[in-house]
Short mmCIF file of C-alpha atoms in Angstrom, two decimals:
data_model
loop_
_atom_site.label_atom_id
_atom_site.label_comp_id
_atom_site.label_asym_id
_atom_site.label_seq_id
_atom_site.Cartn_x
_atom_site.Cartn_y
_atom_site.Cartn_z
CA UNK A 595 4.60 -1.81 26.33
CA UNK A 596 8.38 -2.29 25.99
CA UNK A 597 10.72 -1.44 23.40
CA UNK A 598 12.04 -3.32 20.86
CA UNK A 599 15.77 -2.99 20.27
CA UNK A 600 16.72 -3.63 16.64
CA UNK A 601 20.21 -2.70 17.22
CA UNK A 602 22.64 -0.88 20.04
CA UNK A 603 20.84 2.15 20.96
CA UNK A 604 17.99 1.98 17.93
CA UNK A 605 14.50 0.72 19.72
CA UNK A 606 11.42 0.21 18.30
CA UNK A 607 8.97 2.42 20.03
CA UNK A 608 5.96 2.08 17.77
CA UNK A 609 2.22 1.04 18.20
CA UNK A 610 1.09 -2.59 17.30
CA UNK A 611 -3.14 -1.95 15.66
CA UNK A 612 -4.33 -5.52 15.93
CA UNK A 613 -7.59 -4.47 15.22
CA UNK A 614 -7.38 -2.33 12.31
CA UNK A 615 -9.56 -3.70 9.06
CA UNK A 616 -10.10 -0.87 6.76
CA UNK A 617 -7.27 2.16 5.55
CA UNK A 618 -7.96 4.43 2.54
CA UNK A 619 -10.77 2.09 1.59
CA UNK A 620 -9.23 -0.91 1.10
CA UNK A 621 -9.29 -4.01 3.78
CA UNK A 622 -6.24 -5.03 6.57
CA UNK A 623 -7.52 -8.46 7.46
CA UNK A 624 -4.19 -8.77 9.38
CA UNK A 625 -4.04 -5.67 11.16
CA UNK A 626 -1.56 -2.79 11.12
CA UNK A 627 1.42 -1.37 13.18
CA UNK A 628 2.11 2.30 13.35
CA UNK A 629 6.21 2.54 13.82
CA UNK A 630 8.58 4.73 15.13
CA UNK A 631 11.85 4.70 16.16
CA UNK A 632 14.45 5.72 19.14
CA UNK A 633 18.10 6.29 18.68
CA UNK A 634 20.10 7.01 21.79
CA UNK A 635 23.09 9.52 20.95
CA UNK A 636 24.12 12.93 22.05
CA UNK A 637 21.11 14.02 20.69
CA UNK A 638 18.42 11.75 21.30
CA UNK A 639 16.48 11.24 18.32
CA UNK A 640 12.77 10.08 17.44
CA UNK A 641 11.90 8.70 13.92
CA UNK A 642 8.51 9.63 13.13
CA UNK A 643 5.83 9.15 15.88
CA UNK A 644 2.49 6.97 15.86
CA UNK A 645 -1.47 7.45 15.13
CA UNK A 646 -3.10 10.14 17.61
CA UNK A 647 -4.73 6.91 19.50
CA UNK A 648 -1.90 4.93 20.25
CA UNK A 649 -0.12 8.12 22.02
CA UNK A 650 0.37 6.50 25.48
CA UNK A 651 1.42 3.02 23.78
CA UNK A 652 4.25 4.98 22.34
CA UNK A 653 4.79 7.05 25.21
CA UNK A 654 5.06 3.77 27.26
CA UNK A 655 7.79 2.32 24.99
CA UNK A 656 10.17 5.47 25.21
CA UNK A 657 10.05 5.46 28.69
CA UNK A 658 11.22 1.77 29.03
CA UNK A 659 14.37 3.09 27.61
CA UNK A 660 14.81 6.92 28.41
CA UNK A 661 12.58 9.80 30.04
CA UNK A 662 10.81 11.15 27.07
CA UNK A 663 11.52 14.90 28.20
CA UNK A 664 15.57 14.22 27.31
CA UNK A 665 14.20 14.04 23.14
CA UNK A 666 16.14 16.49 21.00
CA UNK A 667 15.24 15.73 17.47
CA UNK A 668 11.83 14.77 16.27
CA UNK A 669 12.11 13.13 12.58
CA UNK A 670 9.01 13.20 10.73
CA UNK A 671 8.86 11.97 7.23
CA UNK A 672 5.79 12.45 6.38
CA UNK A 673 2.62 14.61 7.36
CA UNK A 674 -0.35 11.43 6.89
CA UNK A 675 -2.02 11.31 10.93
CA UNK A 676 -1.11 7.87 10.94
CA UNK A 677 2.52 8.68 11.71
CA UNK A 678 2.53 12.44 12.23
CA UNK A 679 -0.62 12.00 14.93
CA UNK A 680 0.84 11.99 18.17
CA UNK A 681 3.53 15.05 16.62
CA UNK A 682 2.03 17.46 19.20
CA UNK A 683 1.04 15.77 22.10
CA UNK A 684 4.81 14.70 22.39
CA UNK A 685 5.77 18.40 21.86
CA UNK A 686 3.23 20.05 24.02
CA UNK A 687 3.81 17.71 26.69
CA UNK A 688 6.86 15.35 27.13
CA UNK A 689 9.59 16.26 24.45
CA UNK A 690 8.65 20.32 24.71
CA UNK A 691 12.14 21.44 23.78
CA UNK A 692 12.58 19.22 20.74
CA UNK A 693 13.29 20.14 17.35
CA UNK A 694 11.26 18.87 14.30
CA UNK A 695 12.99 17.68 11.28
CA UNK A 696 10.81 17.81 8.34
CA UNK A 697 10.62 18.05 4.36
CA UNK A 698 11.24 21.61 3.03
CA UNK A 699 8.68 22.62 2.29
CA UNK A 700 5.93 20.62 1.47
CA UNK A 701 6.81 18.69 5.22
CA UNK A 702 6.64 22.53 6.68
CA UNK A 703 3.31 23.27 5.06
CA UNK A 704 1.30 20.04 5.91
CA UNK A 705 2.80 20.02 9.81
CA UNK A 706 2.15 24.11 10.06
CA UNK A 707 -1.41 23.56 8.83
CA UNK A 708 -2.07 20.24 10.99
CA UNK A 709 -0.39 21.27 14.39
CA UNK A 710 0.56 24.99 14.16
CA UNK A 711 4.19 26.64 15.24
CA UNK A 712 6.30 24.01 16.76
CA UNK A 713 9.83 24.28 16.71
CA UNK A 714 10.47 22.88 13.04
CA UNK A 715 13.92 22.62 11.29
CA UNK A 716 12.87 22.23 7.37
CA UNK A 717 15.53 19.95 5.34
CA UNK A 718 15.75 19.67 1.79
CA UNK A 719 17.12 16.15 -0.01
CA UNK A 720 20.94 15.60 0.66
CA UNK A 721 20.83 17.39 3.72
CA UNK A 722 22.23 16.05 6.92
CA UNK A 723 22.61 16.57 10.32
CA UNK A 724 24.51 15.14 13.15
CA UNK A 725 23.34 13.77 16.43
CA UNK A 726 26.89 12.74 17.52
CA UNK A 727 28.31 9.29 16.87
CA UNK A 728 25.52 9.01 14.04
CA UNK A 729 24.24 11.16 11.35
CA UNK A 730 20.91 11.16 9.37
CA UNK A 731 21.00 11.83 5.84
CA UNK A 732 17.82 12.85 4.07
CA UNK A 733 16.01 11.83 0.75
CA UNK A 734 13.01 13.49 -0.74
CA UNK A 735 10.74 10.80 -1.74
CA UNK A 736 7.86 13.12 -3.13
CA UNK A 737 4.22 11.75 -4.45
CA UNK A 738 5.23 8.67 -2.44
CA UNK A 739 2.63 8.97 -1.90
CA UNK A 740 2.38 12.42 -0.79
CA UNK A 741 4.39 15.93 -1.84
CA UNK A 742 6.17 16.07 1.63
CA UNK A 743 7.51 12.54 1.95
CA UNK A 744 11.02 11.98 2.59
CA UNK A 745 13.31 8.89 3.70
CA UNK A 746 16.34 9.31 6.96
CA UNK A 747 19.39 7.28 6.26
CA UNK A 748 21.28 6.34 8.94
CA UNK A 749 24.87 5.78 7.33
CA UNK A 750 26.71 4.48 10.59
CA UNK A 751 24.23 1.94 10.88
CA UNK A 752 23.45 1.44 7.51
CA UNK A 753 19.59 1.27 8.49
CA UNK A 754 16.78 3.29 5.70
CA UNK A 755 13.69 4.75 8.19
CA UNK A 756 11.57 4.55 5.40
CA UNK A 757 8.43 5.39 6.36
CA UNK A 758 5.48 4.33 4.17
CA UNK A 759 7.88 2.49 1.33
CA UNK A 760 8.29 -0.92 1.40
CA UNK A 761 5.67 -1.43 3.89
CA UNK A 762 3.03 -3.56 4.99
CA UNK A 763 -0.17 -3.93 6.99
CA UNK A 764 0.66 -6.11 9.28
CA UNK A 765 0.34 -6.63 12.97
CA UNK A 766 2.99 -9.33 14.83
CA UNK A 767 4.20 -10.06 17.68
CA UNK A 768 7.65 -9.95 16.08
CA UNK A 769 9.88 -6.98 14.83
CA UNK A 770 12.06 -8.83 12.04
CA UNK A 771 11.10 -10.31 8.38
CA UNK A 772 13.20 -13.38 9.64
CA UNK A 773 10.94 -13.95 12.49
CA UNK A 774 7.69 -13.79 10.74
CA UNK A 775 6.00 -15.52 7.41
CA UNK A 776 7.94 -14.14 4.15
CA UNK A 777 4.93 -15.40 2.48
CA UNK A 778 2.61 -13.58 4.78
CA UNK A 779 5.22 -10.30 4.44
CA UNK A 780 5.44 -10.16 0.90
CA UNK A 781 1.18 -11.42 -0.08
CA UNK A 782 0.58 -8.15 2.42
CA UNK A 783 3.64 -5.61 0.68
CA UNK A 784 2.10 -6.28 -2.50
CA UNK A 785 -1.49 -5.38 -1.46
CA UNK A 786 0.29 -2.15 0.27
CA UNK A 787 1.78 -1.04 -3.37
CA UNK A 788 -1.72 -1.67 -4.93
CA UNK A 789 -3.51 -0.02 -3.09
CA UNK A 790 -1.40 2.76 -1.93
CA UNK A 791 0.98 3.17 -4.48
CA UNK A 792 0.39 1.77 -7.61
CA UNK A 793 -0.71 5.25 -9.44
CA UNK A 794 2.85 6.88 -8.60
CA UNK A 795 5.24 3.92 -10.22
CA UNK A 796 7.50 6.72 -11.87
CA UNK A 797 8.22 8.26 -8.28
CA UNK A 798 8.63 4.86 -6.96
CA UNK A 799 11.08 4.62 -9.76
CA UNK A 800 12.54 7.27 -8.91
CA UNK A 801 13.05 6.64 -5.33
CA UNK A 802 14.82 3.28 -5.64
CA UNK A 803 17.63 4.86 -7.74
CA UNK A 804 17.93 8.00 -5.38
CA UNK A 805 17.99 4.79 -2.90
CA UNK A 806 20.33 2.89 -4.96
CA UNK A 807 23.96 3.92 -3.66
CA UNK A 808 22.85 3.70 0.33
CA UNK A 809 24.54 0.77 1.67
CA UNK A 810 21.50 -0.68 3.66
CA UNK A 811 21.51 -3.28 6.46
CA UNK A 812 17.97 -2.63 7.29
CA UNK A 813 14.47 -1.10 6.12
CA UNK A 814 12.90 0.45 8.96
CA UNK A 815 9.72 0.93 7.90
CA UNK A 816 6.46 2.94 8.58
CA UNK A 817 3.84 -0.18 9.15
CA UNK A 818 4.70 -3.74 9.44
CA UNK A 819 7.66 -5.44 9.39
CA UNK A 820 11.36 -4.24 10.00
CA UNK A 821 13.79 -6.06 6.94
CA UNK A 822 16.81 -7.07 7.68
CA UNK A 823 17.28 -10.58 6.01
CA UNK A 824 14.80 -10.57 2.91
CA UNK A 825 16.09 -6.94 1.37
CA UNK A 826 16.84 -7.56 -2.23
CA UNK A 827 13.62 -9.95 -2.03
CA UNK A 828 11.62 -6.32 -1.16
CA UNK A 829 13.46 -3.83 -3.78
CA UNK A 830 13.25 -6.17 -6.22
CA UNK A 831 9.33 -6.62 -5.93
CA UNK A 832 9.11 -2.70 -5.87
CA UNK A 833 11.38 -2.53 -9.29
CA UNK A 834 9.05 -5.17 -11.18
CA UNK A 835 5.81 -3.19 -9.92
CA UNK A 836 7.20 0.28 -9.97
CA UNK A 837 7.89 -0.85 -13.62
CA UNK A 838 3.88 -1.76 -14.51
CA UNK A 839 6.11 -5.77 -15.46
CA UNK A 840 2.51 -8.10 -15.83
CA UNK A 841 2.04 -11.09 -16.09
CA UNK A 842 0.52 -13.27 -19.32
CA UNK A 843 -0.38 -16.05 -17.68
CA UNK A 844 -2.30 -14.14 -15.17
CA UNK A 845 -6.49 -13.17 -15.52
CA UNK A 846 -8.90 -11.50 -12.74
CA UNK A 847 -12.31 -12.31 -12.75
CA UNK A 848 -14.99 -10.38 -10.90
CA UNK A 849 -18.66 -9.39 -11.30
CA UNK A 850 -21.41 -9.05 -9.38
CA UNK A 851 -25.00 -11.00 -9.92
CA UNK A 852 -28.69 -10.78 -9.56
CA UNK A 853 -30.06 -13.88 -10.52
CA UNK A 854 -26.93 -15.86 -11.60
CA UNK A 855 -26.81 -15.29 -14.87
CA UNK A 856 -24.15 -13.14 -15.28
CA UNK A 857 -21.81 -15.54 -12.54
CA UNK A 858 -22.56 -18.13 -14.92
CA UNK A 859 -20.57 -15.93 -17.96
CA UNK A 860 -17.88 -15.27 -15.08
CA UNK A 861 -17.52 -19.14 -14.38
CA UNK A 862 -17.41 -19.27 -18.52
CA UNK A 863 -14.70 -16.96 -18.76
CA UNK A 864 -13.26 -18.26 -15.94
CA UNK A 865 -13.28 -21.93 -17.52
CA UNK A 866 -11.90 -20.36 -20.96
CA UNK A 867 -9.04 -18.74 -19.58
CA UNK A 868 -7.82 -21.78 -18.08
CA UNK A 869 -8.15 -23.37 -20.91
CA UNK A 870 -5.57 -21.02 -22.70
CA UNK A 871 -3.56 -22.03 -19.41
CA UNK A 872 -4.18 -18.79 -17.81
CA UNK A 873 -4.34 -18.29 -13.92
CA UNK A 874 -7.40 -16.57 -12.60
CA UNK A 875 -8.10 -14.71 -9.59
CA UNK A 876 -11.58 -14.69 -9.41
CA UNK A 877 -14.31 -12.59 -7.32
CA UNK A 878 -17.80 -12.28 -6.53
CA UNK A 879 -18.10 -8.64 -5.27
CA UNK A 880 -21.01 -9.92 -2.91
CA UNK A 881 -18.27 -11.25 -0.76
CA UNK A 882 -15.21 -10.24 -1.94
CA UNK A 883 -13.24 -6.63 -0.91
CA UNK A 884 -12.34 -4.20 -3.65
CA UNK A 885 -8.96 -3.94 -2.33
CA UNK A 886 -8.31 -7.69 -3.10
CA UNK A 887 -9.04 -7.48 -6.59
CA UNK A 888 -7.05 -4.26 -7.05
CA UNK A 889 -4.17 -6.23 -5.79
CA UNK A 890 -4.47 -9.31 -8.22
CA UNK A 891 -4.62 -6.41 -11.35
CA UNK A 892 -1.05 -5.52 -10.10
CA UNK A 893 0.55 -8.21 -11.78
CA UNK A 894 -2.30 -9.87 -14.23
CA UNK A 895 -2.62 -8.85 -18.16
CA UNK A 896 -6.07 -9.85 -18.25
CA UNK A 897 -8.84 -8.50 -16.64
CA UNK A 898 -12.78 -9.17 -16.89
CA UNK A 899 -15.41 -7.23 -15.46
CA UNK A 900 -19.12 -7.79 -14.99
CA UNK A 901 -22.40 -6.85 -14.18
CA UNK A 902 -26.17 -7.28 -14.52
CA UNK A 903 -28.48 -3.82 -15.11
CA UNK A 904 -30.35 -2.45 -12.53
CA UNK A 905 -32.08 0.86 -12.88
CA UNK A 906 -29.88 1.41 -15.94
CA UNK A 907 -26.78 0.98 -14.35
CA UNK A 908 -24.38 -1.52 -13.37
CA UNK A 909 -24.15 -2.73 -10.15
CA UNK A 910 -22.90 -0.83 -7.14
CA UNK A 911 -20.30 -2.88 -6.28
CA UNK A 912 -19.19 -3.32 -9.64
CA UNK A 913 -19.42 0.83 -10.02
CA UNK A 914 -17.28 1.01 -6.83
CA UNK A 915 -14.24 -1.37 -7.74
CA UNK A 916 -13.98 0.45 -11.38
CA UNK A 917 -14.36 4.24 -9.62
CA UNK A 918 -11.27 2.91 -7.66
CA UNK A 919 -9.19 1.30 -9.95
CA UNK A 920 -9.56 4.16 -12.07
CA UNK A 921 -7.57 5.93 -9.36
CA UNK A 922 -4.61 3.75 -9.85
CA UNK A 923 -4.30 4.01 -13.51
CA UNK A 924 -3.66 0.25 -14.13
CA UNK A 925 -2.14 0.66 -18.15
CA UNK A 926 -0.83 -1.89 -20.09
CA UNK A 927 -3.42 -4.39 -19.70
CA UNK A 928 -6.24 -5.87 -21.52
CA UNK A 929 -9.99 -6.07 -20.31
CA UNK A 930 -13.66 -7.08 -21.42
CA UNK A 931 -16.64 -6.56 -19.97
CA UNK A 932 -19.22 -8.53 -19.63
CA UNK A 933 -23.34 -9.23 -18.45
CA UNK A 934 -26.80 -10.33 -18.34
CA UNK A 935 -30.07 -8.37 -18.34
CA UNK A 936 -33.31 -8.44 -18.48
CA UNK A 937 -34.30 -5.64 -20.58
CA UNK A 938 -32.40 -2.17 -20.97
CA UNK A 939 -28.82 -3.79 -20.77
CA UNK A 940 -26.82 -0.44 -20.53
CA UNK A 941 -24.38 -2.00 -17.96
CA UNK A 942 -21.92 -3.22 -19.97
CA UNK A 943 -21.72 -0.76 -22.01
CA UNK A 944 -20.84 1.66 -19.01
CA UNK A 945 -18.78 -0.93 -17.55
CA UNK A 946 -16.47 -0.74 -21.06
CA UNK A 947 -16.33 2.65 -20.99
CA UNK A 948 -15.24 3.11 -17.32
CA UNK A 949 -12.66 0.33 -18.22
CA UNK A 950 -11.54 2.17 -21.09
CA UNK A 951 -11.89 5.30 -18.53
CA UNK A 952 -9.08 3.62 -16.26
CA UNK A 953 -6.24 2.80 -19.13
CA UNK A 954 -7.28 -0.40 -20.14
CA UNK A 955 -7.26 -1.62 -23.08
CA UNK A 956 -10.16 -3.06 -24.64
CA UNK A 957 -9.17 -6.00 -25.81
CA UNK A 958 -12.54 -8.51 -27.45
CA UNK A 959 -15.95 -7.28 -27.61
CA UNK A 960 -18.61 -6.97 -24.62
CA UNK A 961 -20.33 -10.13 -23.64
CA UNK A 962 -23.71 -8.98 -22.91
CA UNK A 963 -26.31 -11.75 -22.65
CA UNK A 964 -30.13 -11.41 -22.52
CA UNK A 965 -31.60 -13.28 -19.83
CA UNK A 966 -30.02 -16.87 -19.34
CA UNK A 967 -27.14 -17.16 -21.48
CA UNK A 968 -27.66 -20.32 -24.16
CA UNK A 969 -25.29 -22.40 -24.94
CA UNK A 970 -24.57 -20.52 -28.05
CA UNK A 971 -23.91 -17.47 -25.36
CA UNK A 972 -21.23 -19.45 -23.98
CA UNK A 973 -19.41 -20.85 -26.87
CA UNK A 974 -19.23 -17.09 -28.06
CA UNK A 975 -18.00 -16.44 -24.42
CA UNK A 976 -14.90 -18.87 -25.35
CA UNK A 977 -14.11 -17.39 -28.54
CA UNK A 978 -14.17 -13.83 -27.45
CA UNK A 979 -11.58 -14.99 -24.05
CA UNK A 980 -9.27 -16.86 -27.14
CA UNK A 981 -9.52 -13.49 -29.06
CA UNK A 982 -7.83 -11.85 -25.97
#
């Protein structure tokens, strides 16, 4: 439980969640970290703290560098448990003199209502404060992805703490982007955005260009990985997605099945997309995570959706995955849906409407299929995917 120094006097004192696999409802195969950081100056300063659990982890890591008792400042940049959590326990019982910097006053509210009177300083955007050779600049980053979030610049060091932006769900052994898997980095900060982020692209927006005249060396950020080498490769990737930019050659798949008929209309559509030379990112919601699929709509134009009737409904999985993209708003993107049935065949039906619900746009008729689809089924399957 040491810390991690990511330069002179700045340590990592975080919390390393190796076996994290669910957050907000969608799935962290990979883990999670929960960071925060120490800067040694007159005023010794903590940047945000970790989830309640992981308390002594944290604790552990400060002391390998300084007595936790000598903390001045407390940053916290956002109110979420999973880096305000251990806020109090460090007050009440190490840092008990320390001073908490948060947003004014959304940062105020939340903290106040989570951990009562502590000894808060409230800061509104542009504000700074020194804490001797280094000062800590600080940028209101609101609806990402809450009303209280805010960013601490560093310009000495030219390092962003910037809590949940840019971040990942990722546990490693390693600090740096240099020292891990870009691929890896960058496949998990894209399933971050879509799941976390995707529904507040305008404030994203708006963040980068509030961001855009910090000289930055570094993202220090809330979970994952630490840039350092692979910067422009990150604010680039949050410009295209901030932006709703999609991809034509790119189609998602997924349905769920009964008694395989409707998986053989996926495999159908599947087939006739790639014909038109479209990739497709295709799953079978018996096996496949919500969260995965929300991730491949980030960047795909197409998207088809299916299900069988049971009870008069679609399926549950197939009910779930719409009732959460709908969350995310996903315009600018076309969709069908599509499925078998046995008698009543309302599914697809209320699978159209709940895409329609969500900001697609409809883009061929349903493909809904009594029974086993013919082959006459599946040629019409073909010229409804070319009508897309």
């Amino acid at each position: 439980m040491k810390a991690v120094q990511i330069k002179p006097n700045i340590y990592w004192v975080g919390a390393i969640d190796w076996s994290m696999r669910t957050f907000h409802g969608y799935s962290t195969g990979r883990g999670s970290s929960y960071n925060a950081y120490l800067i040694i100056d007159d005023k010794v300063t903590l940047i945000d703290t970790v989830k309640a659990p992981f308390y002594e982890e944290m604790l552990a890591r400060i002391s390998s560098v300084i007595d936790p008792a000598k903390i001045d400042v407390i940053v916290s940049n956002h109110v979420e448990p999973d880096h305000s959590g251990s806020l109090a326990l460090l007050c009440h019982h190490a840092a008990t003199h320390a001073t908490v910097v948060t947003s004014n006053p959304q940062g105020l509210k939340g903290l106040t209502a989570r951990y009562g009177n502590l000894n808060y300083q409230p800061v509104k955007s542009g504000e700074e404060i020194s804490i001797g050779k280094r000062t800590l600049k600080f940028v209101a980053t609101p609806m990402l992805h809450w009303p209280d979030s805010m960013v601490t610049y560093c310009p000495e060091e030219k390092i962003l703490f910037s809590n949940d932006a840019f971040g990942q769900h990722l546990a490693a052994n390693k600090r740096f982007d240099d020292e891990n898997d870009l691929h890896v980095i960058m496949e998990e900060a894209r399933k971050y955005y879509a799941n976390i982020l995707m529904l507040y692209g305008k404030q994203a927006q708006g963040a980068l260009k509030a961001l855009s005249s910090l000289d930055i060396e570094m993202i220090a950020v809330g979970h994952g990985i630490i840039w350092r080498k692979h910067i422009l490769d990150i604010l680039a990737a949050y410009e295209k997605w901030s932006e709703g930019e999609v991809d034509d050659t790119k189609a998602v798949v997924a349905f769920d099945t009964m008694w395989g008929s409707t998986e053989k209309l996926a495999r159908e559509i599947t087939d006739a997309f790639t014909e038109r030379g479209i990739k497709v990112s295709y799953f079978d919601l018996r096996c496949d995570h919500i969260s995965d699929v929300v991730t491949a709509v980030l960047t795909s134009k197409y998207v088809a959706i299916g299900s069988p009737t049971i009870n008069n409904q679609m399926m549950p999985p197939v009910a779930a995955l719409l009732c959460y993209l709908k969350g995310f708003k996903p315009t600018g993107r076309k969709a069908i849906a599509f499925g078998s049935y046995g008698w009543g065949g309302q599914s697809v039906k209320l699978v159209e409407d709940e895409l329609k619900a969500a900001g697609f746009e409809i883009a061929a008729d349903m493909i809904r299929v009594a029974n086993v689809p013919t082959q006459a089924d599946l040629d019409d399957v073909r010229e409804k995917i070319k009508a897309m």
